[in-house]
XYZ file of C-alpha atoms in Angstrom:
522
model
C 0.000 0.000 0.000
C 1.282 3.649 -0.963
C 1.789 5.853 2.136
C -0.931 8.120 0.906
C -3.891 5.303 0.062
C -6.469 5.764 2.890
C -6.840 2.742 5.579
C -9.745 1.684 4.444
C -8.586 0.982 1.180
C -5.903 -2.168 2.980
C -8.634 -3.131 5.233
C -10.937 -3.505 2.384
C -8.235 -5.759 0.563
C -7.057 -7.769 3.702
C -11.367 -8.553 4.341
C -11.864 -9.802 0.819
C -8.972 -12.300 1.751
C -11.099 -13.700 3.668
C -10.370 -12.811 7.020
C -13.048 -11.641 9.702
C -14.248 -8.333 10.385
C -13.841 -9.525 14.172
C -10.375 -11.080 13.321
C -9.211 -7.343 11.566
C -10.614 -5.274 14.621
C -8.488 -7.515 17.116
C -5.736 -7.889 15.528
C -5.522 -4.686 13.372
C -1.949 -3.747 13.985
C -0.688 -7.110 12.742
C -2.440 -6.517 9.940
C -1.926 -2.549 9.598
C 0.206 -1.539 11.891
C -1.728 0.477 14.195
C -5.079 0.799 15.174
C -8.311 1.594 12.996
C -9.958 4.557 13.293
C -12.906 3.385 14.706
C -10.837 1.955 17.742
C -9.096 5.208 18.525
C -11.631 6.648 20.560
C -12.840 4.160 22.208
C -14.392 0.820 21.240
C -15.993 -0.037 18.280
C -19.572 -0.104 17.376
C -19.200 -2.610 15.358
C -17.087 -5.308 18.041
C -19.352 -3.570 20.957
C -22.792 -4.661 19.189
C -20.929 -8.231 18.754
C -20.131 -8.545 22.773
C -23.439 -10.092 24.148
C -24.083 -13.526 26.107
C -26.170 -15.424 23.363
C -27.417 -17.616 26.727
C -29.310 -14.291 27.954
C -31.461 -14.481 24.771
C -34.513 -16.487 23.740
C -34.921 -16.029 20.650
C -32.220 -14.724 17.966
C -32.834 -13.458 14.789
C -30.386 -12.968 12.065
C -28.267 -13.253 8.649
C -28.010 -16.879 7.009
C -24.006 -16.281 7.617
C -24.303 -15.706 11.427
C -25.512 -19.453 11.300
C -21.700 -19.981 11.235
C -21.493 -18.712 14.934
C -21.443 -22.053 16.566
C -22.643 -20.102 19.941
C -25.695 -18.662 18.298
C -26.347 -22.533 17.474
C -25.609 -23.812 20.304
C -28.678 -26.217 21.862
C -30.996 -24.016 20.196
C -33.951 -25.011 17.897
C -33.090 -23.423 14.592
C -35.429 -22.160 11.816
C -34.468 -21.083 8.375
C -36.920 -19.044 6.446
C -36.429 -19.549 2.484
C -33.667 -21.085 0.763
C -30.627 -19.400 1.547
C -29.151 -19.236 -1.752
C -25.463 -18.987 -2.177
C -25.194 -16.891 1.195
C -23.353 -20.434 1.870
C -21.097 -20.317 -1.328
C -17.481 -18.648 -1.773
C -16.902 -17.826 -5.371
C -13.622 -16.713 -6.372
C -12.645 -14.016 -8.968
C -10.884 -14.860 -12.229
C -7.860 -16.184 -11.543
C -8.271 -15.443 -7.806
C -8.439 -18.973 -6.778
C -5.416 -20.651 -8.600
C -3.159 -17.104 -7.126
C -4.422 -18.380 -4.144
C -3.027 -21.572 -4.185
C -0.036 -20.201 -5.768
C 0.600 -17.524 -3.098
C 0.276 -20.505 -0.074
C 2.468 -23.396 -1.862
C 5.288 -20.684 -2.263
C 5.320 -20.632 1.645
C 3.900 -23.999 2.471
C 6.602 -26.086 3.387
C 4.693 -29.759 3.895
C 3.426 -29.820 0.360
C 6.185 -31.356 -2.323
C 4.781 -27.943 -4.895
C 5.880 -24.460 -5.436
C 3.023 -23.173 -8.084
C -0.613 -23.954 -9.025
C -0.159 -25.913 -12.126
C 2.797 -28.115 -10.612
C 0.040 -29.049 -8.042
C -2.877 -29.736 -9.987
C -0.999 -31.756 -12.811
C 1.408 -33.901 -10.572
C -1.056 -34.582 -7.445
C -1.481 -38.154 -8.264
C 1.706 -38.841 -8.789
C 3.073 -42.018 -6.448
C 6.297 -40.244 -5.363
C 4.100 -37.161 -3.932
C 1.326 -39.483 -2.380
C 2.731 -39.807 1.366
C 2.722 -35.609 1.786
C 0.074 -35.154 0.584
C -1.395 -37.696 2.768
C -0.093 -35.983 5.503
C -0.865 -32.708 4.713
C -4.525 -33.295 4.283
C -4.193 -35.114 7.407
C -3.055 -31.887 9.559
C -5.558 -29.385 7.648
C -7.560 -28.479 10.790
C -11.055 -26.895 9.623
C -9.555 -23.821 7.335
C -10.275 -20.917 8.995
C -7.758 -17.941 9.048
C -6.993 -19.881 12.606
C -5.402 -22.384 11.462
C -3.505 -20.262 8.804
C 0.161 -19.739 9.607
C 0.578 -16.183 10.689
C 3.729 -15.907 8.343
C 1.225 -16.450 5.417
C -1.201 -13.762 6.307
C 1.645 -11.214 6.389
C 2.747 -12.094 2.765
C 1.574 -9.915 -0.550
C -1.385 -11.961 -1.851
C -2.537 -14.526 0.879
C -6.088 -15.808 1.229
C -7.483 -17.051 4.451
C -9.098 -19.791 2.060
C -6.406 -20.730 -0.102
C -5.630 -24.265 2.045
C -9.425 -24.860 1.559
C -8.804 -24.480 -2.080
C -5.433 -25.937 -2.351
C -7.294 -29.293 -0.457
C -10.142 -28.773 -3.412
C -7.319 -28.657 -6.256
C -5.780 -32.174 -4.986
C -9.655 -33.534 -4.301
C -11.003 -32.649 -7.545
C -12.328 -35.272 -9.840
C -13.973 -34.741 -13.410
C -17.203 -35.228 -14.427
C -18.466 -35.767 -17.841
C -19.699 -32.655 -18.962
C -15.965 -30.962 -17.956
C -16.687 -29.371 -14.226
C -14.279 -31.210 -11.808
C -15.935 -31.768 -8.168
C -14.323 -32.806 -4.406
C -16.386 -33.488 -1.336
C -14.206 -31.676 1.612
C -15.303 -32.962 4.634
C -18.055 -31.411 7.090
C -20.669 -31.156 4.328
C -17.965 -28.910 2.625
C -17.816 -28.925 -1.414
C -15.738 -27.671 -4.192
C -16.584 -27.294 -7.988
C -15.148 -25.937 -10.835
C -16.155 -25.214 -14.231
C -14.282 -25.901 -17.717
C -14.013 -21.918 -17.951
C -11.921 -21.926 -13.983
C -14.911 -20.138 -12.101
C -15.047 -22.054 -8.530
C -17.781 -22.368 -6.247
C -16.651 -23.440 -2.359
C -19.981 -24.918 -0.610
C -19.507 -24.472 3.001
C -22.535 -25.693 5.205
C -23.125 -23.863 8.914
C -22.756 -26.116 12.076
C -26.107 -27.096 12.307
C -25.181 -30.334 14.353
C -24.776 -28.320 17.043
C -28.242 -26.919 17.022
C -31.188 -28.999 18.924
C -33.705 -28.611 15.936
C -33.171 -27.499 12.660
C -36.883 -26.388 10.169
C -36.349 -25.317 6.747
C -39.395 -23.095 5.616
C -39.644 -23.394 1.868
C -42.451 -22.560 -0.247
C -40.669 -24.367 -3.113
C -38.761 -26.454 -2.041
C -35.505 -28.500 -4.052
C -34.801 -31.340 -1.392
C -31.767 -32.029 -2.961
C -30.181 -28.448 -2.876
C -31.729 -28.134 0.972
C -29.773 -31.278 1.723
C -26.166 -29.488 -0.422
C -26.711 -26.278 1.289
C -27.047 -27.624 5.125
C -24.537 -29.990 4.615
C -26.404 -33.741 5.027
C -28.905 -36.296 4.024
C -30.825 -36.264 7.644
C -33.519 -34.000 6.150
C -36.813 -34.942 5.928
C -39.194 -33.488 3.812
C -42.664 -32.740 4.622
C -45.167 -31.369 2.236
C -48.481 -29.450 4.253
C -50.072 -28.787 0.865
C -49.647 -32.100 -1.255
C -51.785 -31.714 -4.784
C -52.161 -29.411 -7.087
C -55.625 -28.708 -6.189
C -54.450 -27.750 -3.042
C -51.564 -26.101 -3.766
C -53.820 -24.054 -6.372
C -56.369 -23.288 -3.845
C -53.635 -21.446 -1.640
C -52.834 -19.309 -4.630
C -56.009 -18.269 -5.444
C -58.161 -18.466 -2.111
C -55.605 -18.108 0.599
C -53.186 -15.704 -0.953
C -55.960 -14.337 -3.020
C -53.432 -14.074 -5.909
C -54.717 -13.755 -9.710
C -52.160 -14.741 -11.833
C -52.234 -13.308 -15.880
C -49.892 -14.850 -18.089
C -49.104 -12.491 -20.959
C -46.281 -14.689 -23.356
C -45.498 -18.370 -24.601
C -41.630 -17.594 -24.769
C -39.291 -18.682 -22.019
C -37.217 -15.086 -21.983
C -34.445 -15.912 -20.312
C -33.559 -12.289 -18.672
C -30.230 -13.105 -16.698
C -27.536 -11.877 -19.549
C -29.621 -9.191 -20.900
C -28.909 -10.455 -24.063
C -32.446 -11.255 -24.479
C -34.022 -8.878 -23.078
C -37.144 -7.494 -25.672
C -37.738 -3.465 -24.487
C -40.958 -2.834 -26.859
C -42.630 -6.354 -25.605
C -41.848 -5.394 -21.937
C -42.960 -1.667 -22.650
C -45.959 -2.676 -23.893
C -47.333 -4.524 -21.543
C -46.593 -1.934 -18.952
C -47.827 0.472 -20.619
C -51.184 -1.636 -21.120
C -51.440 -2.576 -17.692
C -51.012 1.190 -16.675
C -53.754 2.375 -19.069
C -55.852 -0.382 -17.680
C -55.174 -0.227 -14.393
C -54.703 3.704 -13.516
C -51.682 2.923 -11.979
C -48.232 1.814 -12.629
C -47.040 -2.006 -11.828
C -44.616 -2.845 -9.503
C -41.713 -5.287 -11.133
C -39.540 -8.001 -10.854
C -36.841 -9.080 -13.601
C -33.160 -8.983 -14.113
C -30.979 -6.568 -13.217
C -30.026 -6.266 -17.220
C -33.540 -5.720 -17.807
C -34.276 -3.138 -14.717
C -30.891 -1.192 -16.588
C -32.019 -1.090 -20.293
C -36.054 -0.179 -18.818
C -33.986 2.676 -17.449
C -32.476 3.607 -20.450
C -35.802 3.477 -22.991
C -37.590 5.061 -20.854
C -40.218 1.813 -19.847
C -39.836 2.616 -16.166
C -41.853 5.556 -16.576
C -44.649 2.712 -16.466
C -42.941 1.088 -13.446
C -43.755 2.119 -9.819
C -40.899 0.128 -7.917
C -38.637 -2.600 -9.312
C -36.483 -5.861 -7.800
C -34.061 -7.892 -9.401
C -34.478 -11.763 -8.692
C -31.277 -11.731 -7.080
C -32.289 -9.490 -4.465
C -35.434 -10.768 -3.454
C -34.017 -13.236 -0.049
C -35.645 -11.723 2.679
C -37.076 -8.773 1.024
C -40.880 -7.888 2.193
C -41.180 -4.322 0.029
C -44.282 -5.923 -1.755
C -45.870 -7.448 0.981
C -48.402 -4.248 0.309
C -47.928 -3.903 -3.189
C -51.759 -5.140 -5.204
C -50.344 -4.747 -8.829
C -47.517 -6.465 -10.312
C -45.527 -7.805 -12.571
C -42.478 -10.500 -13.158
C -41.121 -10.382 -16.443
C -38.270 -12.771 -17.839
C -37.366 -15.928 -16.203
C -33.771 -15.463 -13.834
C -32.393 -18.995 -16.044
C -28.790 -17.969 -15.877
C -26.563 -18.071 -19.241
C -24.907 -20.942 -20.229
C -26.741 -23.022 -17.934
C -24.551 -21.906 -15.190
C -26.732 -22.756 -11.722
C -28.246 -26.134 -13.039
C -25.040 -27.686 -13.858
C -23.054 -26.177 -10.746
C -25.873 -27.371 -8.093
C -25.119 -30.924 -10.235
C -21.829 -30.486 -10.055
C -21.897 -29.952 -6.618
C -23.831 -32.985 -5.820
C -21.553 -35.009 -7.726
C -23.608 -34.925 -11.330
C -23.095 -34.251 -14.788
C -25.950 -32.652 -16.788
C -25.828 -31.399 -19.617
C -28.384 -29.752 -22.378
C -30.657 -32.776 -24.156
C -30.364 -32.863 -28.167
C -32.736 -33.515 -30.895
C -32.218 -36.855 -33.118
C -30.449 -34.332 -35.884
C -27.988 -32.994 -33.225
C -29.638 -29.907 -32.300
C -29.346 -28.686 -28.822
C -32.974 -28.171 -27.598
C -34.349 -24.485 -26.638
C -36.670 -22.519 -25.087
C -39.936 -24.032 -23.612
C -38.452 -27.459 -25.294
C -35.267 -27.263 -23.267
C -34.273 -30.371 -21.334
C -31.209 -31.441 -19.263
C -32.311 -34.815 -18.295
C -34.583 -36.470 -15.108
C -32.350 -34.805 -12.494
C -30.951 -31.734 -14.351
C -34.690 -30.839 -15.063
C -35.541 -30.810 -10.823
C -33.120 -28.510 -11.098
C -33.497 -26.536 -13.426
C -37.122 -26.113 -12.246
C -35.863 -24.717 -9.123
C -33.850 -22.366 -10.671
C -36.545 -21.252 -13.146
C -40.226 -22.526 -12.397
C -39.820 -21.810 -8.259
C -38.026 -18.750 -8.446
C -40.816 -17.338 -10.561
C -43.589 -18.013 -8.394
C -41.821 -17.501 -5.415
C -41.663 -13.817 -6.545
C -45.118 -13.848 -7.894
C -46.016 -14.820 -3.910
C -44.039 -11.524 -2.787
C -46.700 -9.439 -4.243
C -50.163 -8.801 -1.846
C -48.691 -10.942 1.167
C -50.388 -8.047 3.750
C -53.673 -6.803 1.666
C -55.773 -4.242 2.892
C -59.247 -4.341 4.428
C -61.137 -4.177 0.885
C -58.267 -5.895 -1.272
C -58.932 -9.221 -1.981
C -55.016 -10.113 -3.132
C -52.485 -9.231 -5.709
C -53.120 -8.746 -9.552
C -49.794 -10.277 -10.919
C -48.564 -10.279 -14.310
C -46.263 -13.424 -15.352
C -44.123 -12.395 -18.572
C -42.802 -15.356 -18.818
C -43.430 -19.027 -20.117
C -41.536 -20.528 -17.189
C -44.076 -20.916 -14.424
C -45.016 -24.475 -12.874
C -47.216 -26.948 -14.841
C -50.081 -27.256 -11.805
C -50.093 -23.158 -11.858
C -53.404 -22.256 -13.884
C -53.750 -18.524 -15.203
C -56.848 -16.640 -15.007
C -56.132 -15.018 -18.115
C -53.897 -15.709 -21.287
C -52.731 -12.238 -23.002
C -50.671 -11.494 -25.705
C -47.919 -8.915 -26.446
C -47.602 -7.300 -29.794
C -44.991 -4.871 -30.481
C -45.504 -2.140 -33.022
C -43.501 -2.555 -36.097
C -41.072 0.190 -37.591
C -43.626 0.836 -40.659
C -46.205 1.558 -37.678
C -44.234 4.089 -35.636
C -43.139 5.761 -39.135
C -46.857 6.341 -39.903
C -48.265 7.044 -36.695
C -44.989 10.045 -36.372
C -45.950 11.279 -40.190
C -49.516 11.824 -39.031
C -48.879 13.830 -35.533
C -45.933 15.681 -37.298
C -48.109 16.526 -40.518
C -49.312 19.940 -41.348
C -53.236 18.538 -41.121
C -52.811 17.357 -37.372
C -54.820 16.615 -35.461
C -58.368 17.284 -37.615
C -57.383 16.944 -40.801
C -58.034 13.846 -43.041
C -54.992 12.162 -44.736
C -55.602 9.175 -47.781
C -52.729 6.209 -48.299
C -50.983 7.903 -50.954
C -50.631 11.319 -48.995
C -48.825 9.512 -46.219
C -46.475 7.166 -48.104
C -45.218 9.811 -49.796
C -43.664 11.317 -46.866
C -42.156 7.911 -45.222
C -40.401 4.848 -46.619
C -42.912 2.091 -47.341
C -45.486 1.813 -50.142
C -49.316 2.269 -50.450
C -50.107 -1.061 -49.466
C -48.527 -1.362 -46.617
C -49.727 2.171 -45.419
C -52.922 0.686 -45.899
C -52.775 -2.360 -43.794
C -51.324 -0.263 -40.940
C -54.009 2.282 -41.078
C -56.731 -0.629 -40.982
C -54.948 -1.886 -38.042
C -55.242 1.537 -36.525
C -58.716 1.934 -37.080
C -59.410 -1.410 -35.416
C -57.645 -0.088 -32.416
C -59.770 2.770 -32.347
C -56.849 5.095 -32.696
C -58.273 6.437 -36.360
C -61.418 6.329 -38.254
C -62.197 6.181 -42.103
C -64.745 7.510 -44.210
C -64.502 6.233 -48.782
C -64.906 9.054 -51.759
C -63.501 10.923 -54.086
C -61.172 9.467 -56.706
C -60.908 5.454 -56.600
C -63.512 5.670 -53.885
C -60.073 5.986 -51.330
C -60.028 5.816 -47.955
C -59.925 9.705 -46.422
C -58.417 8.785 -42.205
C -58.641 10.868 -39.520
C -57.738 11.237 -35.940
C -60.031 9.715 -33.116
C -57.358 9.000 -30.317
C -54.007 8.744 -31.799
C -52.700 11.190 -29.108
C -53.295 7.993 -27.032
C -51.504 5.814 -29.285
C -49.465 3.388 -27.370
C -45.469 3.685 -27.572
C -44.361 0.178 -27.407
C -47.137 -1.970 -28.659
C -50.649 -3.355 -27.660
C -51.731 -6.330 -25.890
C -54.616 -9.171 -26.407
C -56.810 -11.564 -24.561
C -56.464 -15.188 -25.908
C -57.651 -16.419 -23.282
C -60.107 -18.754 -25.323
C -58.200 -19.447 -27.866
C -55.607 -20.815 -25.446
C -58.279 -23.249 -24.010
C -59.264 -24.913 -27.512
């Protein structure tokens, strides 16, 4: 560190090694060589809100990490509300890892290896096999702890680099290209063909009395991954789809409105269509008199920003940020729009990976990978991939209407999105259509003409001031008229249609939407 960088610029480098925020406040000028600011006064806030007796409590609420805290476990009768996620997961930057490892076998004496790569493509070797043996014998349980204090003064350490340099000699590959190593304690390690890591490392919960897992969704095999065992038993309180649709629409007093047959897959961005998602906020503003609340991607929350479609958004979530949250317990009018399915398939093959599985995309007969609402990655990928897709959705269709008022019977949500589960029924089927280019060309040459807004225009007049031809003109001004936005009266030359304005001031930016409701149920 230069002599002018601020402190918190070293402590924020020596945390994201992985060592404490308790561990940096006690030992501080190890680490820094004096004391932090927040310690010169006085004690911390921070270490003085940490100093309780967990005995003189009851009850104990807190963050998914502070499950790690083997006194707040301690003989206590645990409950964890929703799936945590990956609050249990450490994911390395590029490259981070393998420096890691790098960094600690430079100063690691008991291991026969200097660099990464001398590790990872001699570990089997016979002539290494007895240290190695022995090192993973004397690991302890990784923590900073049991991290030689000549390490954590050297340029580059990581509090979890013996955790990951245990992972490198454990790893194994599967057929699809991630390698994966079971670690001990429930603890897992994967990595991908493209060197992104994932560390699974379960809470204590042995030392708890109880443990309940409150899921409205549940993936019993990603429960059992994430708390670290296969003592969990499953219990299902509503167990039909009858029932589980009669807690949706009676209980919750939910009404559901699908609005597309396409799986958008919203995670990239890549995908993300503006005018589709603009128009059906925009509808559903006109209808309503209000503007929906909304949950997508973060991509998708970015480029609404940019086009201007939030101006038909009251307040917006991204999927990843919806653990805990409560902000639409209130909220009567919504919408989730895009399904969170990750690119490249990345959660359903890692949560595979990290129980031990390969999946992989299914193919047609000609070799084709299979797509959209067709796409398949096998029995188990597919339980999966359903959690990652199907339950996330209507877990945040759920959020919406949670606390209605007196007079409200529930939450109006809007599902833009093929991806919800098979037993889920819609009230309503709509459609999205988005206006074309030859549609926004003649609807500008009309309010920008000299005759607007009570003048009376025929085909010819307006082709000639915009890029397509008479007949096209005409099929778009037909269009209008049966969308009420213009009317027609016939004379004159050729008996041609004369338009004029009825509502075009109205006229929709993005597109329109339709009930096919019916037509979806023949």
């Amino acid at each position: 560190m230069g002599e002018n960088e601020p402190i918190e610029v070293e402590v924020n480098e020596v945390y994201e090694s992985g060592i404490t925020g308790a561990e940096l406040h006690r030992n501080a000028e190890r680490y820094f060589g004096e004391q932090l600011p927040c310690q010169r006064d006085g004690r911390c806030s921070y270490m003085e809100k940490r100093d309780f007796v967990p005995e003189n409590y009851d009850v104990l609420i807190g963050h998914y990490l502070q499950a790690h805290n083997d006194d707040y476990l301690e003989d206590r009768y645990v409950a964890f509300d929703e799936f945590p996620g990956d609050a249990y997961f450490f994911e390395p930057r590029h490259n981070e890892a393998t420096r890691a490892i790098t960094n600690y076998l430079e100063a690691e004496q008991d291991l026969p290896f200097d660099t990464w790569k001398r590790l990872y493509y001699h570990r089997g070797d016979s002539e290494y096999e007895d240290e190695v043996e022995a090192w993973k014998s004397d690991l302890g349980f990784y923590s900073h702890k049991d991290t030689r204090y000549i390490l954590q003064r050297k340029p580059g350490f990581h509090a979890n680099a013996p955790l990951l340099t245990h992972a490198a000699l454990e790893f194994d590959l599967l057929d699809n290209d991630w390698e994966y190593a079971t670690l001990g304690s429930g603890r897992r390690a994967v990595r991908s063909s493209e060197d992104e890591w994932t560390i699974l490392n379960p809470p204590p919960i042995h030392r708890a009395k109880s443990v309940v897992a409150l899921d409205g969704t549940p993936t019993v095999t990603k429960w059992r991954l994430i708390l670290g065992g296969d003592w969990i038993n499953h219990e299902e309180v509503l167990d039909t789809p009858e029932e589980k649709r009669h807690y949706l629409e009676e209980i919750l007093g939910l009404t559901i409105i699908q609005t597309t047959a396409d799986s958008k897959p919203y995670h990239s961005g890549d995908y993300v269509n503006v005018d589709s998602d603009g128009a059906l906020l925009e509808s559903i503003h006109e209808k309503e008199g209000t503007r929906s609340a909304v949950i997508t991607s973060k991509a998708a929350e970015e480029l609404y920003s940019a086009s201007g479609v939030d101006n038909h958004i009251g307040i917006s979530e991204h999927y990843n940020n919806l653990i805990g949250s409560n902000q639409f317990k209130g909220v009567q009018l919504g919408s989730v729009i895009g399904s969170p399915h990750p690119p490249e398939d990345e959660a359903v093959q890692r949560w595979a990976a990290l129980d031990g599985e390969s999946v992989e995309r299914q193919e047609y007969e000609d070799g084709t990978t299979k797509r959209g609402t067709y796409l398949d990655f096998g029995p188990f990928g597919n339980a999966l991939f359903q959690d990652v897709v199907h339950n996330e959705i209507l877990q945040a269709v759920m959020r919406f209407g949670r606390t209605p008022g007196k007079d409200e019977p529930g939450a109006t949500v809007y599902v833009h999105t093929f991806w919800l589960p098979d037993w889920v029924i819609p009230e309503k089927q709509l459609q999205v259509k988005t206006w074309s280019d030859g549609m926004n060309e003649v609807v500008t040459a009309l309010q920008e003409s000299e005759k607007w807004p009570s003048g009376e225009w025929t085909n010819k007049e307006i082709a000639e001031s915009i890029s397509i031809g008479v007949r096209q003109v005409s099929k778009l001004m037909q269009e209008l008229d049966e969308e009420g936005y213009v009317a027609h009266r016939r004379g004159g030359r050729g008996n041609a249609y004369h338009w004029s304005n009825i509502r075009l001031d109205d006229f929709s930016e993005f597109g329109k939407v339709e009930d096919v409701s019916e037509l979806s149920r023949t």
